[in-house]
C-alpha cells in the first residue's frame, strides 16, 4: 500500500469523519494528514505510516443521459454516482495580489482529476488511481462553473417539486432559493459583475470576451430559473412561511434590477 492512491466508496450516508476513523482503526500506527496537498518526498520516502483522506467529486461518463429532459431525476441521480471512473477535487488558491474588496478577481482553482483502474462501484468498493492530471482553472472559468452548477442544482430541485417527487415539505426549496438570492444581494454574483464586467478587466483580457458573454448568459438564466422557483414556492408555501416568501420576492426584485442595470 506504500505511496498508492485509491478512491473508496464509503457506506451509505457515512460522514467523512466517520470514514476517516474507520480507516485509522484499520491502521492504528498511521498519522492522519490534515490537508489534500500532494505529499512531498520527505513523507513519500519516510519510514512512518501516513494516511491522507479527503472527499472527491464523481465525474459522470453518461453526460447525454443527464442532459435529456425526458429522463426522470431518479435515473439521472443514479448515473451521477454510478459507473464512474473519473473523480476530481479542487484546491482554491490566490495568484498575484489579493484584492481585499473582491477576492474573486484572484481566486484560482487547482483541479486534480483522478482516473481509476476500474469503474466504481464494482466488485470492490475501492480501486487504485491509475492516472492523475492537474490543471489550473482561472477566476473567470471558476465563476462560470459555479453559476452553471448552481443553475443545474436549482433546476433539478424545482423539477422534483413540480412533478410532486418532493411531498409537503418546502424547506429544502426555501433554503436553496434563500441561499442563492441572499448571496446575490449581499455579494455572490454581484461580486462576479464587479470582477469580470469591469472595463479595466475587459481591456486587460481581450481573449476572455466569449467567456464573459457566457457568464452573463448564465446569470440571466439564473434569474429566469429563480423566477420559476419562486412561482413553485408560492404554490406550496405554508401560511406561516409567507413572510419568508415575501422577503425572497423583494430580494429577488433587487437582484434582478441590479443585474439588468
mmCIF file of C-alpha atoms in Angstrom:
data_model
loop_
_atom_site.group_PDB
_atom_site.id
_atom_site.type_symbol
_atom_site.label_atom_id
_atom_site.label_comp_id
_atom_site.label_asym_id
_atom_site.label_seq_id
_atom_site.Cartn_x
_atom_site.Cartn_y
_atom_site.Cartn_z
ATOM 1 C CA UNK A 1 0.000 0.000 0.000
ATOM 2 C CA UNK A 2 3.008 2.324 0.128
ATOM 3 C CA UNK A 3 2.646 5.561 -1.879
ATOM 4 C CA UNK A 4 -0.568 4.397 -3.558
ATOM 5 C CA UNK A 5 -3.825 6.269 -4.057
ATOM 6 C CA UNK A 6 -7.320 4.798 -4.033
ATOM 7 C CA UNK A 7 -10.825 6.122 -4.414
ATOM 8 C CA UNK A 8 -13.148 4.377 -1.977
ATOM 9 C CA UNK A 9 -16.934 4.437 -1.866
ATOM 10 C CA UNK A 10 -17.981 4.892 1.769
ATOM 11 C CA UNK A 11 -21.044 3.350 3.396
ATOM 12 C CA UNK A 12 -24.435 4.939 2.649
ATOM 13 C CA UNK A 13 -24.767 8.312 4.433
ATOM 14 C CA UNK A 14 -21.329 7.856 6.008
ATOM 15 C CA UNK A 15 -19.713 11.149 7.002
ATOM 16 C CA UNK A 16 -16.107 11.860 6.026
ATOM 17 C CA UNK A 17 -15.064 11.952 9.719
ATOM 18 C CA UNK A 18 -16.609 8.509 10.328
ATOM 19 C CA UNK A 19 -14.844 7.082 7.269
ATOM 20 C CA UNK A 20 -11.538 8.556 8.472
ATOM 21 C CA UNK A 21 -11.975 6.969 11.920
ATOM 22 C CA UNK A 22 -12.769 3.627 10.273
ATOM 23 C CA UNK A 23 -9.559 3.773 8.219
ATOM 24 C CA UNK A 24 -7.448 4.857 11.207
ATOM 25 C CA UNK A 25 -8.779 1.943 13.258
ATOM 26 C CA UNK A 26 -7.564 -0.394 10.472
ATOM 27 C CA UNK A 27 -4.145 1.314 10.504
ATOM 28 C CA UNK A 28 -3.645 2.272 14.180
ATOM 29 C CA UNK A 29 0.011 3.314 13.621
ATOM 30 C CA UNK A 30 -0.875 5.758 10.834
ATOM 31 C CA UNK A 31 -0.664 9.534 11.133
ATOM 32 C CA UNK A 32 -3.630 11.345 9.537
ATOM 33 C CA UNK A 33 -2.644 14.195 7.211
ATOM 34 C CA UNK A 34 -4.960 17.159 7.602
ATOM 35 C CA UNK A 35 -4.683 18.652 4.081
ATOM 36 C CA UNK A 36 -5.313 17.477 0.484
ATOM 37 C CA UNK A 37 -1.998 18.824 -0.904
ATOM 38 C CA UNK A 38 0.171 16.279 -2.686
ATOM 39 C CA UNK A 39 2.696 14.846 -0.152
ATOM 40 C CA UNK A 40 6.356 15.787 -0.658
ATOM 41 C CA UNK A 41 9.361 13.424 -0.794
ATOM 42 C CA UNK A 42 10.013 13.674 2.944
ATOM 43 C CA UNK A 43 6.660 11.933 3.518
ATOM 44 C CA UNK A 44 6.784 9.608 0.486
ATOM 45 C CA UNK A 45 10.197 8.198 1.486
ATOM 46 C CA UNK A 46 9.950 8.114 5.272
ATOM 47 C CA UNK A 47 9.518 5.015 7.469
ATOM 48 C CA UNK A 48 6.315 6.171 9.174
ATOM 49 C CA UNK A 49 2.771 5.398 8.009
ATOM 50 C CA UNK A 50 0.690 8.320 6.724
ATOM 51 C CA UNK A 51 -2.959 8.355 5.662
ATOM 52 C CA UNK A 52 -4.359 11.194 3.589
ATOM 53 C CA UNK A 53 -8.147 11.172 3.286
ATOM 54 C CA UNK A 54 -10.328 13.741 1.517
ATOM 55 C CA UNK A 55 -13.601 13.863 -0.407
ATOM 56 C CA UNK A 56 -13.687 13.708 -4.209
ATOM 57 C CA UNK A 57 -16.452 14.551 -6.694
ATOM 58 C CA UNK A 58 -17.534 11.974 -9.297
ATOM 59 C CA UNK A 59 -17.303 12.968 -12.975
ATOM 60 C CA UNK A 60 -20.113 11.072 -14.791
ATOM 61 C CA UNK A 61 -19.470 9.463 -18.190
ATOM 62 C CA UNK A 62 -23.119 9.445 -19.277
ATOM 63 C CA UNK A 63 -23.466 13.201 -19.859
ATOM 64 C CA UNK A 64 -26.107 12.618 -22.597
ATOM 65 C CA UNK A 65 -28.477 10.939 -20.130
ATOM 66 C CA UNK A 66 -28.062 13.782 -17.607
ATOM 67 C CA UNK A 67 -28.923 16.432 -20.200
ATOM 68 C CA UNK A 68 -32.107 14.791 -21.536
ATOM 69 C CA UNK A 69 -35.277 16.499 -20.281
ATOM 70 C CA UNK A 70 -37.436 13.394 -20.568
ATOM 71 C CA UNK A 71 -35.210 11.232 -18.319
ATOM 72 C CA UNK A 72 -36.608 11.051 -14.733
ATOM 73 C CA UNK A 73 -34.500 12.619 -11.966
ATOM 74 C CA UNK A 74 -34.137 9.274 -10.152
ATOM 75 C CA UNK A 75 -32.387 7.778 -13.175
ATOM 76 C CA UNK A 76 -30.191 10.876 -13.539
ATOM 77 C CA UNK A 77 -29.196 10.713 -9.859
ATOM 78 C CA UNK A 78 -28.155 7.062 -10.388
ATOM 79 C CA UNK A 79 -25.845 7.961 -13.292
ATOM 80 C CA UNK A 80 -24.320 10.857 -11.358
ATOM 81 C CA UNK A 81 -22.712 8.487 -8.838
ATOM 82 C CA UNK A 82 -22.505 5.050 -10.515
ATOM 83 C CA UNK A 83 -20.262 3.555 -13.229
ATOM 84 C CA UNK A 84 -17.737 6.314 -12.520
ATOM 85 C CA UNK A 85 -14.072 6.050 -13.409
ATOM 86 C CA UNK A 86 -13.005 9.690 -13.023
ATOM 87 C CA UNK A 87 -13.103 11.807 -9.872
ATOM 88 C CA UNK A 88 -11.830 15.253 -9.021
ATOM 89 C CA UNK A 89 -11.034 17.567 -6.169
ATOM 90 C CA UNK A 90 -10.359 21.302 -6.155
ATOM 91 C CA UNK A 91 -7.897 23.363 -4.135
ATOM 92 C CA UNK A 92 -8.545 27.136 -4.175
ATOM 93 C CA UNK A 93 -5.533 29.480 -4.129
ATOM 94 C CA UNK A 94 -4.766 33.122 -4.881
ATOM 95 C CA UNK A 95 -2.423 34.126 -7.679
ATOM 96 C CA UNK A 96 -0.913 37.590 -7.621
ATOM 97 C CA UNK A 97 -2.036 40.329 -5.202
ATOM 98 C CA UNK A 98 -5.285 39.527 -3.385
ATOM 99 C CA UNK A 99 -7.979 42.209 -3.690
ATOM 100 C CA UNK A 100 -9.360 42.634 -0.171
ATOM 101 C CA UNK A 101 -12.632 44.100 -1.511
ATOM 102 C CA UNK A 102 -13.239 41.325 -4.055
ATOM 103 C CA UNK A 103 -11.227 38.127 -3.687
ATOM 104 C CA UNK A 104 -12.921 36.537 -6.741
ATOM 105 C CA UNK A 105 -10.574 38.548 -9.001
ATOM 106 C CA UNK A 106 -7.523 36.477 -7.978
ATOM 107 C CA UNK A 107 -9.220 33.209 -6.872
ATOM 108 C CA UNK A 108 -7.798 30.369 -8.970
ATOM 109 C CA UNK A 109 -8.611 26.671 -8.625
ATOM 110 C CA UNK A 110 -6.051 23.875 -8.770
ATOM 111 C CA UNK A 111 -8.125 20.957 -10.117
ATOM 112 C CA UNK A 112 -6.852 17.397 -9.817
ATOM 113 C CA UNK A 113 -8.579 14.674 -11.869
ATOM 114 C CA UNK A 114 -8.074 11.054 -10.792
ATOM 115 C CA UNK A 115 -8.673 8.165 -13.228
ATOM 116 C CA UNK A 116 -9.159 4.694 -11.707
ATOM 117 C CA UNK A 117 -8.175 1.253 -12.988
ATOM 118 C CA UNK A 118 -11.899 0.236 -12.920
ATOM 119 C CA UNK A 119 -15.261 1.995 -12.566
ATOM 120 C CA UNK A 120 -16.862 2.414 -9.144
ATOM 121 C CA UNK A 121 -18.781 0.742 -7.693
ATOM 122 C CA UNK A 122 -17.510 -2.600 -8.940
ATOM 123 C CA UNK A 123 -16.628 -5.965 -7.481
ATOM 124 C CA UNK A 124 -14.839 -3.921 -4.815
ATOM 125 C CA UNK A 125 -15.771 -0.637 -3.078
ATOM 126 C CA UNK A 126 -12.338 0.814 -3.842
ATOM 127 C CA UNK A 127 -9.944 0.865 -6.794
ATOM 128 C CA UNK A 128 -6.469 2.203 -7.351
ATOM 129 C CA UNK A 129 -5.787 5.521 -9.081
ATOM 130 C CA UNK A 130 -4.199 4.839 -12.461
ATOM 131 C CA UNK A 131 -3.570 8.446 -13.545
ATOM 132 C CA UNK A 132 -3.720 11.927 -12.012
ATOM 133 C CA UNK A 133 -3.935 15.140 -14.027
ATOM 134 C CA UNK A 134 -3.602 18.656 -12.666
ATOM 135 C CA UNK A 135 -4.929 21.825 -14.304
ATOM 136 C CA UNK A 136 -5.386 25.403 -13.128
ATOM 137 C CA UNK A 137 -8.837 26.977 -13.556
ATOM 138 C CA UNK A 138 -8.861 30.783 -13.969
ATOM 139 C CA UNK A 139 -11.095 33.004 -11.785
ATOM 140 C CA UNK A 140 -13.473 33.657 -14.719
ATOM 141 C CA UNK A 141 -13.762 29.939 -15.637
ATOM 142 C CA UNK A 142 -14.362 29.155 -11.968
ATOM 143 C CA UNK A 143 -17.171 31.756 -11.821
ATOM 144 C CA UNK A 144 -18.795 30.204 -14.934
ATOM 145 C CA UNK A 145 -18.698 26.718 -13.374
ATOM 146 C CA UNK A 146 -20.060 27.905 -10.012
ATOM 147 C CA UNK A 147 -23.069 29.664 -11.612
ATOM 148 C CA UNK A 148 -23.669 26.769 -14.046
ATOM 149 C CA UNK A 149 -23.640 24.171 -11.229
ATOM 150 C CA UNK A 150 -25.992 26.261 -9.085
ATOM 151 C CA UNK A 151 -28.417 26.638 -12.030
ATOM 152 C CA UNK A 152 -28.393 22.871 -12.527
ATOM 153 C CA UNK A 153 -28.988 22.235 -8.812
ATOM 154 C CA UNK A 154 -31.921 24.686 -8.790
ATOM 155 C CA UNK A 155 -33.478 23.215 -11.952
ATOM 156 C CA UNK A 156 -33.296 19.666 -10.539
ATOM 157 C CA UNK A 157 -34.876 20.683 -7.216
ATOM 158 C CA UNK A 158 -37.645 22.760 -8.847
ATOM 159 C CA UNK A 159 -38.432 19.880 -11.221
ATOM 160 C CA UNK A 160 -38.813 17.493 -8.252
ATOM 161 C CA UNK A 161 -41.423 19.779 -6.655
ATOM 162 C CA UNK A 162 -43.205 20.367 -9.978
ATOM 163 C CA UNK A 163 -43.510 16.610 -10.572
ATOM 164 C CA UNK A 164 -44.530 16.015 -6.939
ATOM 165 C CA UNK A 165 -41.483 13.854 -6.147
ATOM 166 C CA UNK A 166 -40.986 16.011 -3.045
ATOM 167 C CA UNK A 167 -44.130 15.983 -0.909
ATOM 168 C CA UNK A 168 -45.357 18.528 1.599
ATOM 169 C CA UNK A 169 -42.115 19.892 2.982
ATOM 170 C CA UNK A 170 -40.972 23.005 1.117
ATOM 171 C CA UNK A 171 -37.968 23.683 3.421
ATOM 172 C CA UNK A 172 -35.345 22.371 1.002
ATOM 173 C CA UNK A 173 -36.558 24.684 -1.775
ATOM 174 C CA UNK A 174 -36.831 27.622 0.684
ATOM 175 C CA UNK A 175 -33.235 27.092 1.824
ATOM 176 C CA UNK A 176 -31.882 26.736 -1.703
ATOM 177 C CA UNK A 177 -33.703 29.835 -3.051
ATOM 178 C CA UNK A 178 -32.738 31.856 0.027
ATOM 179 C CA UNK A 179 -29.077 30.787 -0.283
ATOM 180 C CA UNK A 180 -28.834 31.923 -3.914
ATOM 181 C CA UNK A 181 -30.917 35.123 -3.682
ATOM 182 C CA UNK A 182 -29.415 36.270 -0.371
ATOM 183 C CA UNK A 183 -25.866 35.642 -1.642
ATOM 184 C CA UNK A 184 -26.666 37.517 -4.862
ATOM 185 C CA UNK A 185 -27.917 40.559 -2.929
ATOM 186 C CA UNK A 186 -25.055 40.581 -0.396
ATOM 187 C CA UNK A 187 -22.228 39.611 -2.736
ATOM 188 C CA UNK A 188 -22.299 36.405 -4.788
ATOM 189 C CA UNK A 189 -22.857 37.090 -8.482
ATOM 190 C CA UNK A 190 -22.703 40.869 -7.850
ATOM 191 C CA UNK A 191 -19.042 40.291 -6.965
ATOM 192 C CA UNK A 192 -18.590 38.481 -10.291
ATOM 193 C CA UNK A 193 -20.059 41.513 -12.065
ATOM 194 C CA UNK A 194 -17.563 43.805 -10.316
ATOM 195 C CA UNK A 195 -14.657 41.483 -11.091
ATOM 196 C CA UNK A 196 -15.261 40.483 -14.724
ATOM 197 C CA UNK A 197 -17.645 43.013 -16.341
ATOM 198 C CA UNK A 198 -15.408 45.912 -15.372
ATOM 199 C CA UNK A 199 -13.966 47.911 -18.311
ATOM 200 C CA UNK A 200 -10.498 47.552 -16.810
ATOM 201 C CA UNK A 201 -10.741 43.726 -16.794
ATOM 202 C CA UNK A 202 -12.193 43.580 -20.333
ATOM 203 C CA UNK A 203 -9.345 45.776 -21.655
ATOM 204 C CA UNK A 204 -6.653 43.685 -19.956
ATOM 205 C CA UNK A 205 -8.159 40.318 -21.057
ATOM 206 C CA UNK A 206 -9.389 40.710 -24.659
ATOM 207 C CA UNK A 207 -9.311 36.910 -25.130
ATOM 208 C CA UNK A 208 -11.983 36.446 -22.438
ATOM 209 C CA UNK A 209 -14.810 38.176 -24.374
ATOM 210 C CA UNK A 210 -16.585 34.895 -25.190
ATOM 211 C CA UNK A 211 -16.365 33.640 -21.596
ATOM 212 C CA UNK A 212 -17.661 36.971 -20.242
ATOM 213 C CA UNK A 213 -20.667 36.654 -22.578
ATOM 214 C CA UNK A 214 -21.180 33.072 -21.352
ATOM 215 C CA UNK A 215 -21.134 34.232 -17.708
ATOM 216 C CA UNK A 216 -23.668 36.984 -18.498
ATOM 217 C CA UNK A 217 -25.989 34.455 -20.153
ATOM 218 C CA UNK A 218 -25.689 32.069 -17.188
ATOM 219 C CA UNK A 219 -26.570 34.895 -14.789
ATOM 220 C CA UNK A 220 -29.635 35.801 -16.863
ATOM 221 C CA UNK A 221 -30.579 32.114 -16.911
ATOM 222 C CA UNK A 222 -30.244 32.057 -13.111
ATOM 223 C CA UNK A 223 -32.707 34.962 -12.844
ATOM 224 C CA UNK A 224 -35.181 33.018 -15.015
ATOM 225 C CA UNK A 225 -34.740 29.780 -13.002
ATOM 226 C CA UNK A 226 -35.176 31.665 -9.706
ATOM 227 C CA UNK A 227 -38.379 33.224 -11.067
ATOM 228 C CA UNK A 228 -39.758 29.732 -11.842
ATOM 229 C CA UNK A 229 -38.593 28.514 -8.402
ATOM 230 C CA UNK A 230 -40.377 31.363 -6.609
ATOM 231 C CA UNK A 231 -43.606 30.623 -8.525
ATOM 232 C CA UNK A 232 -43.398 26.968 -7.378
ATOM 233 C CA UNK A 233 -42.536 28.135 -3.840
ATOM 234 C CA UNK A 234 -45.620 30.384 -3.752
ATOM 235 C CA UNK A 235 -47.841 27.462 -4.716
ATOM 236 C CA UNK A 236 -46.615 25.159 -1.917
ATOM 237 C CA UNK A 237 -45.512 27.549 0.828
ATOM 238 C CA UNK A 238 -47.135 27.161 4.258
ATOM 239 C CA UNK A 239 -49.090 30.242 5.518
ATOM 240 C CA UNK A 240 -46.630 30.625 8.419
ATOM 241 C CA UNK A 241 -43.763 30.901 5.914
ATOM 242 C CA UNK A 242 -45.412 33.738 3.927
ATOM 243 C CA UNK A 243 -43.132 36.437 5.456
ATOM 244 C CA UNK A 244 -40.060 34.489 4.224
ATOM 245 C CA UNK A 245 -41.629 34.187 0.764
ATOM 246 C CA UNK A 246 -42.285 37.953 0.670
ATOM 247 C CA UNK A 247 -38.677 38.622 1.718
ATOM 248 C CA UNK A 248 -37.447 36.327 -1.092
ATOM 249 C CA UNK A 249 -39.628 38.134 -3.657
ATOM 250 C CA UNK A 250 -38.369 41.570 -2.510
ATOM 251 C CA UNK A 251 -34.722 40.474 -2.588
ATOM 252 C CA UNK A 252 -35.240 38.826 -5.979
ATOM 253 C CA UNK A 253 -36.540 42.132 -7.424
ATOM 254 C CA UNK A 254 -33.412 43.900 -6.083
ATOM 255 C CA UNK A 255 -31.166 41.208 -7.539
ATOM 256 C CA UNK A 256 -32.875 41.316 -10.928
ATOM 257 C CA UNK A 257 -32.762 45.105 -11.219
ATOM 258 C CA UNK A 258 -29.059 45.248 -10.214
ATOM 259 C CA UNK A 259 -28.234 42.533 -12.782
ATOM 260 C CA UNK A 260 -30.066 44.266 -15.605
ATOM 261 C CA UNK A 261 -28.526 47.574 -14.553
#
